[in-house]
PDB file of C-alpha atoms and ligand atoms in Angstrom:
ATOM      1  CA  UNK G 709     -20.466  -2.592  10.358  1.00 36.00           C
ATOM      2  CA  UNK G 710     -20.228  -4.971  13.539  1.00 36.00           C
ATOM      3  CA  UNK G 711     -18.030  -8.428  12.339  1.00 42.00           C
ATOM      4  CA  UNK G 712     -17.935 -11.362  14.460  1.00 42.00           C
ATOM      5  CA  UNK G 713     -15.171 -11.231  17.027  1.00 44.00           C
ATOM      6  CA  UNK G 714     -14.802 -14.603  19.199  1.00 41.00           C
ATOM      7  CA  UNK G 715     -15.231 -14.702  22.503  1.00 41.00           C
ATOM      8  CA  UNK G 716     -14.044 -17.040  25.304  1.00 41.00           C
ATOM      9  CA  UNK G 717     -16.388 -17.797  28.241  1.00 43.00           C
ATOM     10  CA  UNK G 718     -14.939 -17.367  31.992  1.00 44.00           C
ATOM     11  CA  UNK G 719     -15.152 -20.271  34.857  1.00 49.00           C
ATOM     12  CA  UNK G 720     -18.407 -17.682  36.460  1.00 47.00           C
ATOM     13  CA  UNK G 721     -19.318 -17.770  32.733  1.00 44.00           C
ATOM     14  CA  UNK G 722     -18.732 -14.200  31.605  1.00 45.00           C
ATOM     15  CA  UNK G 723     -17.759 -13.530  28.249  1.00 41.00           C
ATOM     16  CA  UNK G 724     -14.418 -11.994  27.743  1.00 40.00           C
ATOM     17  CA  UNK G 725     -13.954 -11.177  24.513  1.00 40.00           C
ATOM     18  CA  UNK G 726     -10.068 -12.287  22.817  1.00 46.00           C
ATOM     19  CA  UNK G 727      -8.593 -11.195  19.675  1.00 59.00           C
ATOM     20  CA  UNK G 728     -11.500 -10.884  17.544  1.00 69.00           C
ATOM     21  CA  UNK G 729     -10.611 -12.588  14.279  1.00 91.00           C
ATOM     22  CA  UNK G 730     -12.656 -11.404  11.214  1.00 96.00           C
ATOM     23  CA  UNK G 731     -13.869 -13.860   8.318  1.00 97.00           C
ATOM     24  CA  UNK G 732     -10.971 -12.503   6.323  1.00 98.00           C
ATOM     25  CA  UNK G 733      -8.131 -13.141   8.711  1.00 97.00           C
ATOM     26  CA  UNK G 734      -6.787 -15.723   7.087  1.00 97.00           C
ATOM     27  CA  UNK G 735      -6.324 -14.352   3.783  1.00 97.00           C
ATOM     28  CA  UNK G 736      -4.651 -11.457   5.425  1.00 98.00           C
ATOM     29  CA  UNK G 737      -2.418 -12.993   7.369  1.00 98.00           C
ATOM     30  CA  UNK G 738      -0.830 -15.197   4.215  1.00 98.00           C
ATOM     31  CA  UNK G 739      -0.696 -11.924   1.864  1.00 98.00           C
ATOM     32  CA  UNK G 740       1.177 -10.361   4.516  1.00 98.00           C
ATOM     33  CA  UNK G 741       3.283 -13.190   5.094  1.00 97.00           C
ATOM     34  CA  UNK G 742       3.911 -13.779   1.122  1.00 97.00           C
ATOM     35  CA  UNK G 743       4.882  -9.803   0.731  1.00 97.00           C
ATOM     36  CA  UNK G 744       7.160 -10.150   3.342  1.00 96.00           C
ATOM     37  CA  UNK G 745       9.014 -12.931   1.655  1.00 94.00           C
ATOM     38  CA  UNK G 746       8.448 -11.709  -1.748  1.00 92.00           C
ATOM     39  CA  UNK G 747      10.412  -7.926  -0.873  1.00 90.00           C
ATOM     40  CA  UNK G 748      13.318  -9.961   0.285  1.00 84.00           C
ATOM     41  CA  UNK G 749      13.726 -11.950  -2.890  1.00 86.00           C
ATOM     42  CA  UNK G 750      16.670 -10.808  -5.198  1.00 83.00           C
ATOM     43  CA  UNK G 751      15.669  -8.507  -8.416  1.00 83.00           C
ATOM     44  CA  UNK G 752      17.650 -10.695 -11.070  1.00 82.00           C
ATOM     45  CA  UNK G 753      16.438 -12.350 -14.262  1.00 84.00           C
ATOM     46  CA  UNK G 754      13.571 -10.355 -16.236  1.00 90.00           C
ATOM     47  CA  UNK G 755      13.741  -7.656 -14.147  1.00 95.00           C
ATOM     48  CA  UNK G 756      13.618  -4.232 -15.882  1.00 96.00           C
ATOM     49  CA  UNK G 757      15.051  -0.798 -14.507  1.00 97.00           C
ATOM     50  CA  UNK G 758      12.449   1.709 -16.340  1.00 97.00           C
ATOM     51  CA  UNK G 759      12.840   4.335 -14.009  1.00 98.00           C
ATOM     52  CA  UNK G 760      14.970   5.714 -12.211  1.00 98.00           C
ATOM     53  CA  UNK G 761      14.922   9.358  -9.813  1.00 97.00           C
ATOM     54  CA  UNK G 762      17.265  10.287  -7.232  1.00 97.00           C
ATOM     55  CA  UNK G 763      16.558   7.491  -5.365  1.00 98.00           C
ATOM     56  CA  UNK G 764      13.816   6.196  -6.312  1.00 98.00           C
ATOM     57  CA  UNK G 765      14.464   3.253  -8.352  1.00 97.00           C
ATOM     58  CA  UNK G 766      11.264   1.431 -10.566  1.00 98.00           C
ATOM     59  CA  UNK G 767      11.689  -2.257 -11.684  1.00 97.00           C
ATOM     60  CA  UNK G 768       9.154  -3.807 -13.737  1.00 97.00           C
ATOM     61  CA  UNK G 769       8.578  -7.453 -15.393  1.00 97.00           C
ATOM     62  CA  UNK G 770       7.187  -7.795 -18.324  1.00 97.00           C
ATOM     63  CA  UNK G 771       4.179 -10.501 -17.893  1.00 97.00           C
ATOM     64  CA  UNK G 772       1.266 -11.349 -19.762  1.00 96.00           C
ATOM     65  CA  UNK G 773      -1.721 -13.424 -18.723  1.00 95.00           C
ATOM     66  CA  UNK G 774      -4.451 -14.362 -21.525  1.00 93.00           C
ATOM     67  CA  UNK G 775      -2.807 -11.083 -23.657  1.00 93.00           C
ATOM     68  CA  UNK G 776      -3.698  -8.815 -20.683  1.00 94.00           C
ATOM     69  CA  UNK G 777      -0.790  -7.003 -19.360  1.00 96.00           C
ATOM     70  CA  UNK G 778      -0.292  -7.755 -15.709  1.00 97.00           C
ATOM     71  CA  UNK G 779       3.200  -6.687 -15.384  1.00 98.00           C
ATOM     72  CA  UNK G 780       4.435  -7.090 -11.662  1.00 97.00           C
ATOM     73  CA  UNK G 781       6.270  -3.688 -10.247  1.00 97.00           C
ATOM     74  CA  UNK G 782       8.573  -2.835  -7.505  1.00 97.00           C
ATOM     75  CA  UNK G 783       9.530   0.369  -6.603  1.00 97.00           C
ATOM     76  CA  UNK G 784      12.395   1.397  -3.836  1.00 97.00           C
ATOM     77  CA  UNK G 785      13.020   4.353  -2.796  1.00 98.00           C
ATOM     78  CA  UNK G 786      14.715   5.820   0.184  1.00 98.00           C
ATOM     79  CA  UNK G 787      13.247   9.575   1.870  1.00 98.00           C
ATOM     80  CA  UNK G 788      14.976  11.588   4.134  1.00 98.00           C
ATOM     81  CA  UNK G 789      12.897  13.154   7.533  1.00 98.00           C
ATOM     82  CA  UNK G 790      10.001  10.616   8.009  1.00 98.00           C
ATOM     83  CA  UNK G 791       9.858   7.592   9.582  1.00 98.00           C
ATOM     84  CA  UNK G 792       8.083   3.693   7.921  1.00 98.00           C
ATOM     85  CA  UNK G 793       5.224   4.330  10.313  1.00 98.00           C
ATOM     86  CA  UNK G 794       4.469   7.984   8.997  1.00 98.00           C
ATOM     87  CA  UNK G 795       4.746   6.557   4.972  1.00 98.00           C
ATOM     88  CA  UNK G 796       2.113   4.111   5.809  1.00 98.00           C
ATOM     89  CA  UNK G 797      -0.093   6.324   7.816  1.00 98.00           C
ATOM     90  CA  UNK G 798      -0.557   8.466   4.933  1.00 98.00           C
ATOM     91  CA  UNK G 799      -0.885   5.734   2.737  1.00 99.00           C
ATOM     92  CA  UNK G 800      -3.563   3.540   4.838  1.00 98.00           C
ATOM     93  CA  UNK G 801      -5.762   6.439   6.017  1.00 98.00           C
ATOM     94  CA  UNK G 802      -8.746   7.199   4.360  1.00 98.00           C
ATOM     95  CA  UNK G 803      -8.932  11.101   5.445  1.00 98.00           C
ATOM     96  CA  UNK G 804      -6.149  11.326   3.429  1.00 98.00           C
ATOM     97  CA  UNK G 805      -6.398   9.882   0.104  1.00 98.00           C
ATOM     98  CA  UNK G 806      -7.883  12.393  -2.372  1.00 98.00           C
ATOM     99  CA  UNK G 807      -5.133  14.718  -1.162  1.00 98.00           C
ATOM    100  CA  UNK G 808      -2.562  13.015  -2.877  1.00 98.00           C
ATOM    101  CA  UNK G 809      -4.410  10.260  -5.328  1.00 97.00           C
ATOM    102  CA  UNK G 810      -4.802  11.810  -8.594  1.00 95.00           C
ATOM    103  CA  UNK G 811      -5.886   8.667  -9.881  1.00 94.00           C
ATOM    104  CA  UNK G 812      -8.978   8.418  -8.128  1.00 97.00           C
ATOM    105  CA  UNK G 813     -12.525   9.846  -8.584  1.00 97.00           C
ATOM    106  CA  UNK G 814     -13.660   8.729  -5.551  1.00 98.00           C
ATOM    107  CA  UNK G 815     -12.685   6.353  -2.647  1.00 98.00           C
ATOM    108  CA  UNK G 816     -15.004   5.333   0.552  1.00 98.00           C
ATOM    109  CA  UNK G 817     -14.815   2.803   3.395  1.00 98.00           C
ATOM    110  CA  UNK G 818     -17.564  -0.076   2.864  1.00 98.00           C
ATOM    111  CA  UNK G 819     -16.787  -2.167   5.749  1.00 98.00           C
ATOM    112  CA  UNK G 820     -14.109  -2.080   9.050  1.00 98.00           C
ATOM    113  CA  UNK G 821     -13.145  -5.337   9.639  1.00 97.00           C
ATOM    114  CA  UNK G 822     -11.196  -4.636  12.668  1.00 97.00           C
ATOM    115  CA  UNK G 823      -8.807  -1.612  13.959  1.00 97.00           C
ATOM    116  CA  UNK G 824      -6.111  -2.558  11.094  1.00 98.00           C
ATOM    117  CA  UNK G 825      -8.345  -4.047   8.492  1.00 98.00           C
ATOM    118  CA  UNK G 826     -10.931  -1.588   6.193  1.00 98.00           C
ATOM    119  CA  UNK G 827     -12.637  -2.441   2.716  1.00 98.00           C
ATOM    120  CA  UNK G 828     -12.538   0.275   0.281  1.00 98.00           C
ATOM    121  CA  UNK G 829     -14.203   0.634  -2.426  1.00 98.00           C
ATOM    122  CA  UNK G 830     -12.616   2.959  -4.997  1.00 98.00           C
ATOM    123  CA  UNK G 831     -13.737   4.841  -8.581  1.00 97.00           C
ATOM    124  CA  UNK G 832     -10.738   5.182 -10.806  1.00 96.00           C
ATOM    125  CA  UNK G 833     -10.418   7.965 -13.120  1.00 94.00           C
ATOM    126  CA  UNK G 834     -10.784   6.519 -17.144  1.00 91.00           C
ATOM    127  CA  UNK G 835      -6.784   7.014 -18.573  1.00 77.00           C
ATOM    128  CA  UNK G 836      -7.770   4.840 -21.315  1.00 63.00           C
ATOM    129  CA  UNK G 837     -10.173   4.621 -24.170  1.00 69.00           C
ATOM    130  CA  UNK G 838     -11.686   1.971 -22.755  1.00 79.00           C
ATOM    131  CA  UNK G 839     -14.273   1.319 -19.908  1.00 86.00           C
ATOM    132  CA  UNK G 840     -13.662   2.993 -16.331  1.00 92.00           C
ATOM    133  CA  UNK G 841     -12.194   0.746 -13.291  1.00 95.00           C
ATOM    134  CA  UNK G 842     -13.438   0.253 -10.532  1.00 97.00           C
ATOM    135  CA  UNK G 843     -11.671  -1.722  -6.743  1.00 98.00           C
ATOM    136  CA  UNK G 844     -12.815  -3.004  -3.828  1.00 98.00           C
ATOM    137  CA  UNK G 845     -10.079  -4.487  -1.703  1.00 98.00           C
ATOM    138  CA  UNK G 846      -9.366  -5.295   1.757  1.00 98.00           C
ATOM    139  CA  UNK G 847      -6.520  -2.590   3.200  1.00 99.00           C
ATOM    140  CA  UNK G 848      -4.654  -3.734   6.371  1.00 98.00           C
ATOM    141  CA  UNK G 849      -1.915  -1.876   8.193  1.00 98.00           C
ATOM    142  CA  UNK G 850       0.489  -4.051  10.687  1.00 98.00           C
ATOM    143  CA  UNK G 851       3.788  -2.939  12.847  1.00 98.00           C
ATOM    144  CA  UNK G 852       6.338  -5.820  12.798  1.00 96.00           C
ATOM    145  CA  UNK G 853       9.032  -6.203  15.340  1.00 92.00           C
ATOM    146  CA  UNK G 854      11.942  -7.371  13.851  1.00 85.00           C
ATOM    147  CA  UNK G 855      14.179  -6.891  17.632  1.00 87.00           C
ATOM    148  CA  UNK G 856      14.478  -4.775  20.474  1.00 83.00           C
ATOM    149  CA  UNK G 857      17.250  -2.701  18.892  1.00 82.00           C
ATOM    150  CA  UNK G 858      15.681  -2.173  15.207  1.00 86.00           C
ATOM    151  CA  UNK G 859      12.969  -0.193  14.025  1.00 93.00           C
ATOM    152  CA  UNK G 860       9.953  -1.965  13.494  1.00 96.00           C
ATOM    153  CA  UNK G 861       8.598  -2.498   9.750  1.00 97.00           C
ATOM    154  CA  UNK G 862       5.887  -1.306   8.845  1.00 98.00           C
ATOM    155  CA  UNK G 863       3.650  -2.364   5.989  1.00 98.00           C
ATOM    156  CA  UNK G 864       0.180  -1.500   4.541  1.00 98.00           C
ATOM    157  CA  UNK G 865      -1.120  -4.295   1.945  1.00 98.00           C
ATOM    158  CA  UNK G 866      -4.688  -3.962  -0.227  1.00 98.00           C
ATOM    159  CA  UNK G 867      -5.708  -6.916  -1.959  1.00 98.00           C
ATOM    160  CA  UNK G 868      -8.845  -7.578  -4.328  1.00 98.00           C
ATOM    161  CA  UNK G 869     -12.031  -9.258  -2.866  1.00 98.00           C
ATOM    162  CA  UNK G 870     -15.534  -9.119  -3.363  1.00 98.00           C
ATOM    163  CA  UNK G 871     -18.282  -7.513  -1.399  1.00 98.00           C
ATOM    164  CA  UNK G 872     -21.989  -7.436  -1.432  1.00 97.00           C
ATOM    165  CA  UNK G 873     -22.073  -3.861  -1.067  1.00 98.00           C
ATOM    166  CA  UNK G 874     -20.003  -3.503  -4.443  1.00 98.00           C
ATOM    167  CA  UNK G 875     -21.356  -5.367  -7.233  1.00 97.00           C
ATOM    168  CA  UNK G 876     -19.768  -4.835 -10.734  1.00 96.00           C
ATOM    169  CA  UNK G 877     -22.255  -3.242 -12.580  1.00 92.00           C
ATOM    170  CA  UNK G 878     -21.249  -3.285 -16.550  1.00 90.00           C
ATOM    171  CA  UNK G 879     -19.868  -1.504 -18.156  1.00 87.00           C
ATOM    172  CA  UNK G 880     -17.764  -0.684 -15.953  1.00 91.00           C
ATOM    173  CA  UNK G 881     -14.836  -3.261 -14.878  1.00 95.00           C
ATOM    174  CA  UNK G 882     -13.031  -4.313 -12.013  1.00 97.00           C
ATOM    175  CA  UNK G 883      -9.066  -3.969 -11.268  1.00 97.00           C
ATOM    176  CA  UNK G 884      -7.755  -6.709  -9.104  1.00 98.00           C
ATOM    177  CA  UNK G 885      -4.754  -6.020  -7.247  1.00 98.00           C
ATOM    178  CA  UNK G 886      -2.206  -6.933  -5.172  1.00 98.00           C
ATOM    179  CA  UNK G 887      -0.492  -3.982  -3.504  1.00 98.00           C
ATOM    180  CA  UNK G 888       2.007  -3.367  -0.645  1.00 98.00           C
ATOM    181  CA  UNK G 889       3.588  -0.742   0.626  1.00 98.00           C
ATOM    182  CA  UNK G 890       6.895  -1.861   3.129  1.00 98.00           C
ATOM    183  CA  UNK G 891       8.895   0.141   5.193  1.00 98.00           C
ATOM    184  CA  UNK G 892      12.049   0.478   7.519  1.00 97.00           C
ATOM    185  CA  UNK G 893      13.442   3.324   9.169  1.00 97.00           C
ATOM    186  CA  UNK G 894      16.981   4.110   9.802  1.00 96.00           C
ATOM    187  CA  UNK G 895      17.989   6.531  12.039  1.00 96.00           C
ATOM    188  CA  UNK G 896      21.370   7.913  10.967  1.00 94.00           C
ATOM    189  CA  UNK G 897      24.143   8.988  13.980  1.00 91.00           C
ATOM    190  CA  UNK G 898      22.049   8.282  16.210  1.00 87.00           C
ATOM    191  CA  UNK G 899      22.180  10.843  19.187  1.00 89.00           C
ATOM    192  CA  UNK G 900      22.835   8.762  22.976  1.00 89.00           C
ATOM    193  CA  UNK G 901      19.319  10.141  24.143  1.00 91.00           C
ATOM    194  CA  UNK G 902      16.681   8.925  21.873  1.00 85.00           C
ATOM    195  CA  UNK G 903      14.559  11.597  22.352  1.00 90.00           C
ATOM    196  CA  UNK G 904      17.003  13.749  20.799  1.00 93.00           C
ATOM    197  CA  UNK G 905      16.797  12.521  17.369  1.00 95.00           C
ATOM    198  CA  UNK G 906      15.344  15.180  14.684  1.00 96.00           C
ATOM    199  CA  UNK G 907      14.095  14.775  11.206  1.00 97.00           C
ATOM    200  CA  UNK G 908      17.418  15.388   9.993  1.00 96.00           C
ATOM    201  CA  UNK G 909      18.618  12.080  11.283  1.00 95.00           C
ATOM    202  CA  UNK G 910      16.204   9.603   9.945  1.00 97.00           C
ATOM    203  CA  UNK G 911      15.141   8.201   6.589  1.00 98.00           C
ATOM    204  CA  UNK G 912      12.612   6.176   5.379  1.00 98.00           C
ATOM    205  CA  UNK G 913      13.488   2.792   2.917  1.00 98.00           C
ATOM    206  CA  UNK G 914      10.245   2.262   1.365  1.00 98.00           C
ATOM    207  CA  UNK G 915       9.903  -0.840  -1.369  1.00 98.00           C
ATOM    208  CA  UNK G 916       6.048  -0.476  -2.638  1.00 98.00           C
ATOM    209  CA  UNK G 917       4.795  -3.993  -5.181  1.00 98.00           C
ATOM    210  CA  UNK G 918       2.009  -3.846  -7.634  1.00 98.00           C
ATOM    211  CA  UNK G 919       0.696  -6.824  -9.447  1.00 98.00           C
ATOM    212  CA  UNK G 920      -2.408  -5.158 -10.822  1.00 97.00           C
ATOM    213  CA  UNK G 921      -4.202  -6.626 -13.428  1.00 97.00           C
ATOM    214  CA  UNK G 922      -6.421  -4.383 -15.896  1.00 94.00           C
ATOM    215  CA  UNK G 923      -9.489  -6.817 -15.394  1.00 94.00           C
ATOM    216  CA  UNK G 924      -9.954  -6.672 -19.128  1.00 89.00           C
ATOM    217  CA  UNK G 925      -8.207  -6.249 -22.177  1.00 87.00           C
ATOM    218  CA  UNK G 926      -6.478  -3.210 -22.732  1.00 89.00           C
ATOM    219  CA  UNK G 927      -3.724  -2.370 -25.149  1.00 91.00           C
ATOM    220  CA  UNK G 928      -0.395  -3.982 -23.853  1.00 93.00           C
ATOM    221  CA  UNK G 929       1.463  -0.572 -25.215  1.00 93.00           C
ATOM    222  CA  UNK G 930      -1.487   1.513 -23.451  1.00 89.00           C
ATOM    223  CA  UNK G 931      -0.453   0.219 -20.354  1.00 91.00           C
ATOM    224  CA  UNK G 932       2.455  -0.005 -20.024  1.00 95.00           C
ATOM    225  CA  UNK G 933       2.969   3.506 -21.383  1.00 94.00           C
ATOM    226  CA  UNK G 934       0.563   4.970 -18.540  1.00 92.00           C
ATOM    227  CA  UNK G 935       1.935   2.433 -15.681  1.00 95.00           C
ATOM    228  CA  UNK G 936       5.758   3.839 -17.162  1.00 97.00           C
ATOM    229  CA  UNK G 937       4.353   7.853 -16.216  1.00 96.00           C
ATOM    230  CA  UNK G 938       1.971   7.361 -13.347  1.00 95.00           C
ATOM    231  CA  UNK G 939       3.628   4.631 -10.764  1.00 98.00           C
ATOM    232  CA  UNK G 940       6.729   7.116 -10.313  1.00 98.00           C
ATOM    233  CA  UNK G 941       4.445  10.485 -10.582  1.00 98.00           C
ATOM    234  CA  UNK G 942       2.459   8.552  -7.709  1.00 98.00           C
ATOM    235  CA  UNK G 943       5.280   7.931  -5.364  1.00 98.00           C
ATOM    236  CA  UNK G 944       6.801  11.462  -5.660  1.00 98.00           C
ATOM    237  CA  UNK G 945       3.806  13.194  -5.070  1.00 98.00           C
ATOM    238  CA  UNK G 946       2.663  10.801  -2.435  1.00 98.00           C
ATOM    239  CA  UNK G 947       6.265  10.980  -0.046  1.00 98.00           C
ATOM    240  CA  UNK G 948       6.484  14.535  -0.937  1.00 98.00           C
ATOM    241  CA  UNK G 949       2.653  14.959   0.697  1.00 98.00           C
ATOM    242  CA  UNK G 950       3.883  13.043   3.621  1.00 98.00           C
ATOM    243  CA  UNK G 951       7.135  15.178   4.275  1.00 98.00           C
ATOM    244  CA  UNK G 952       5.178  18.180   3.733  1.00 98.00           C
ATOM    245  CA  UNK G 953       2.626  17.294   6.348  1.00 98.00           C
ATOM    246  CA  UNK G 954       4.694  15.687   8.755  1.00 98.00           C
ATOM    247  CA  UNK G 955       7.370  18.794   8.683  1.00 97.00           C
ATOM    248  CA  UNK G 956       6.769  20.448  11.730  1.00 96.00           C
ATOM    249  CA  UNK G 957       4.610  17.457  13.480  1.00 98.00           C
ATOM    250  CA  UNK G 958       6.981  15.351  16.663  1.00 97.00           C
ATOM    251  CA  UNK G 959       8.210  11.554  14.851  1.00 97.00           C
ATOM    252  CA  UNK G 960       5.616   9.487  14.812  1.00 97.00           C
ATOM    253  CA  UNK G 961       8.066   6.265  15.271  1.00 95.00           C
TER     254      UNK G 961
HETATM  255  O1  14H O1052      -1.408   2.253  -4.472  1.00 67.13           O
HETATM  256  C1  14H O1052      -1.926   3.283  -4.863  1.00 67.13           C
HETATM  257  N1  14H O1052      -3.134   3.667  -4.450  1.00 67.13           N
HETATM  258  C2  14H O1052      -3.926   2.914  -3.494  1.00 67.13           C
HETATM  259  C3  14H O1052      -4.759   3.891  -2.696  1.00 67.13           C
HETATM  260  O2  14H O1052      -5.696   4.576  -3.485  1.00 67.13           O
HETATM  261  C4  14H O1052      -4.857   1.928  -4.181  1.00 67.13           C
HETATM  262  C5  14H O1052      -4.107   0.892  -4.969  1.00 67.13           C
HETATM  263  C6  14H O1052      -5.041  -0.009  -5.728  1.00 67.13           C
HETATM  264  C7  14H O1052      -5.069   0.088  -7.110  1.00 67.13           C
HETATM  265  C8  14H O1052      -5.939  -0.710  -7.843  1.00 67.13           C
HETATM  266  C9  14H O1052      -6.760  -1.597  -7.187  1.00 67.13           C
HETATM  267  C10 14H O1052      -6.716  -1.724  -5.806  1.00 67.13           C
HETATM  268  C11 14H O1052      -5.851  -0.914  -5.074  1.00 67.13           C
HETATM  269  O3  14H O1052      -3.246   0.166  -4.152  1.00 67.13           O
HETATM  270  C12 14H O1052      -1.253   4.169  -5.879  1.00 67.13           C
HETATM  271  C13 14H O1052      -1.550   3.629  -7.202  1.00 67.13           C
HETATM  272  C14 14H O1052      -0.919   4.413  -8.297  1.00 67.13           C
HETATM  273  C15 14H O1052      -1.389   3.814  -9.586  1.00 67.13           C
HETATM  274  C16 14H O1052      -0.750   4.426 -10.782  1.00 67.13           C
HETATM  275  C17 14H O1052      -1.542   4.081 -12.017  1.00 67.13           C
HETATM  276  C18 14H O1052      -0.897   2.967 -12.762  1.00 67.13           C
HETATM  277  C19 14H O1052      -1.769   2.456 -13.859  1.00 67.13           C
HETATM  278  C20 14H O1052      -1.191   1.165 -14.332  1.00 67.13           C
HETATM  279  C21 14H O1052      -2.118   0.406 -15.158  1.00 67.13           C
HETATM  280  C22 14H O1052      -2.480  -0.868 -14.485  1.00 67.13           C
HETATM  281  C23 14H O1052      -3.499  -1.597 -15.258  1.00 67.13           C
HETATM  282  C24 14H O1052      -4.857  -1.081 -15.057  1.00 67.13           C
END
């Protein structure tokens, strides 16, 4: 699908074109920017520890909205061997998805907004007794330089909108979400020649937010029962998929 970049107009009045900026630039830019903050903030009153695996560490707060369970989630974790960029690779890409979603039916790309920026539109498998999900949301990838020294963060975010080309047909009913995925890479010892750092010396810290809310009533023990089982069964099978296929691949830093 072609969006509408901008495009400034030379003195011999050629068009150049500059950073194209999509109709949903905006919104993107503040999500990002309210993640960002958002990681950062302390886990202290009302936050819940339900989970907790080697490192991986699952927080949850117990929040209702009209009786519908909308519980926000944070997960941290820390993985040895791949780099932030790698996690969100995996995690962005489309040609990757059904190979480690196992809560999906199916997913496809509706619209590319630009390079970074895809709409999805997804099919979620029915966990409940209730009507099957469905999610459209905008999915944006983004590389932030934090200084010339660090690693850069990198962060994939998908966020709930509409499109044309999904309508909610009833039954079925919508999820609208809020997800990111944010990562940092430390590289442990680090050898004097950059180029000789291996696998062994680097580790991913990954933090990964959910507000998701069910887009209906469903419940509240239902759930928060399944959230409790599949958010951590997710991220293990997700960064064990990503060490697997990045194993013998160079660091994608
Ligand atoms: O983040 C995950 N998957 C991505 C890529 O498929 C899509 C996800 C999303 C979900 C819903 C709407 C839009 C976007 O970001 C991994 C998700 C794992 C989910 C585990 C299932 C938890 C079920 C909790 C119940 C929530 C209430 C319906």
């Amino acid at each position: 699908t072609i969006n509408e970049a901008t495009f400034a107009a030379t003195s011999n009045g050629e068009n150049i074109s500059v950073k194209g900026k999509h109709r949903l630039a905006n919104d993107v830019e503040r999500v990002v920017q309210e993640h960002l903050t958002y990681v950062r903030e302390e886990m202290c009153d009302g936050w819940d520890l339900i989970h907790e695996e080697g490192k991986m560490k699952v927080y949850r707060r117990e929040v209702e909205e009209n009786g519908i369970v909308v519980d926000p989630l944070k997960i941290f974790h820390s993985i040895q061997g791949v780099t932030g960029h790698e996690i969100c690779h995996y995690f962005w890409e489309y040609q990757y998805r059904m190979e480690w979603e196992t809560t999906l039916d199916s997913t496809k790309i509706i619209e590319a907004l630009d390079q970074d920026t895809v709409i999805f539109f997804q099919m979620h498998k029915r966990v409940w007794p209730t009507a099957q999900r469905d999610s459209c949301f905008w999915s944006h990838i983004r590389c932030i330089s934090n200084s010339e020294e660090d690693q850069p963060t990198w962060l994939v975010v998908n966020y709930t909108t509409p499109h044309p080309l999904a309508p909610i047909k009833p039954p079925q009913v919508r999820l609208i979400a809020n997800v990111a995925m944010i990562c940092e890479t430390i590289i442990n010892e680090p050898p004097l020649n950059p180029k000789d750092i291996k696998r062994e010396n680097i580790q991913c810290k990954l933090a990964y937010v959910a507000f998701v809310n069910p887009g209906g009533w469903v419940p509240s023990a239902a759930v928060r029962n399944v959230a409790k089982r599949e958010y951590p069964r997710f991220l293990r099978r997700f960064t064990s998929y990503v060490i697997e296929q990045t194993r013998d691949k160079p660091i994608l830093f």
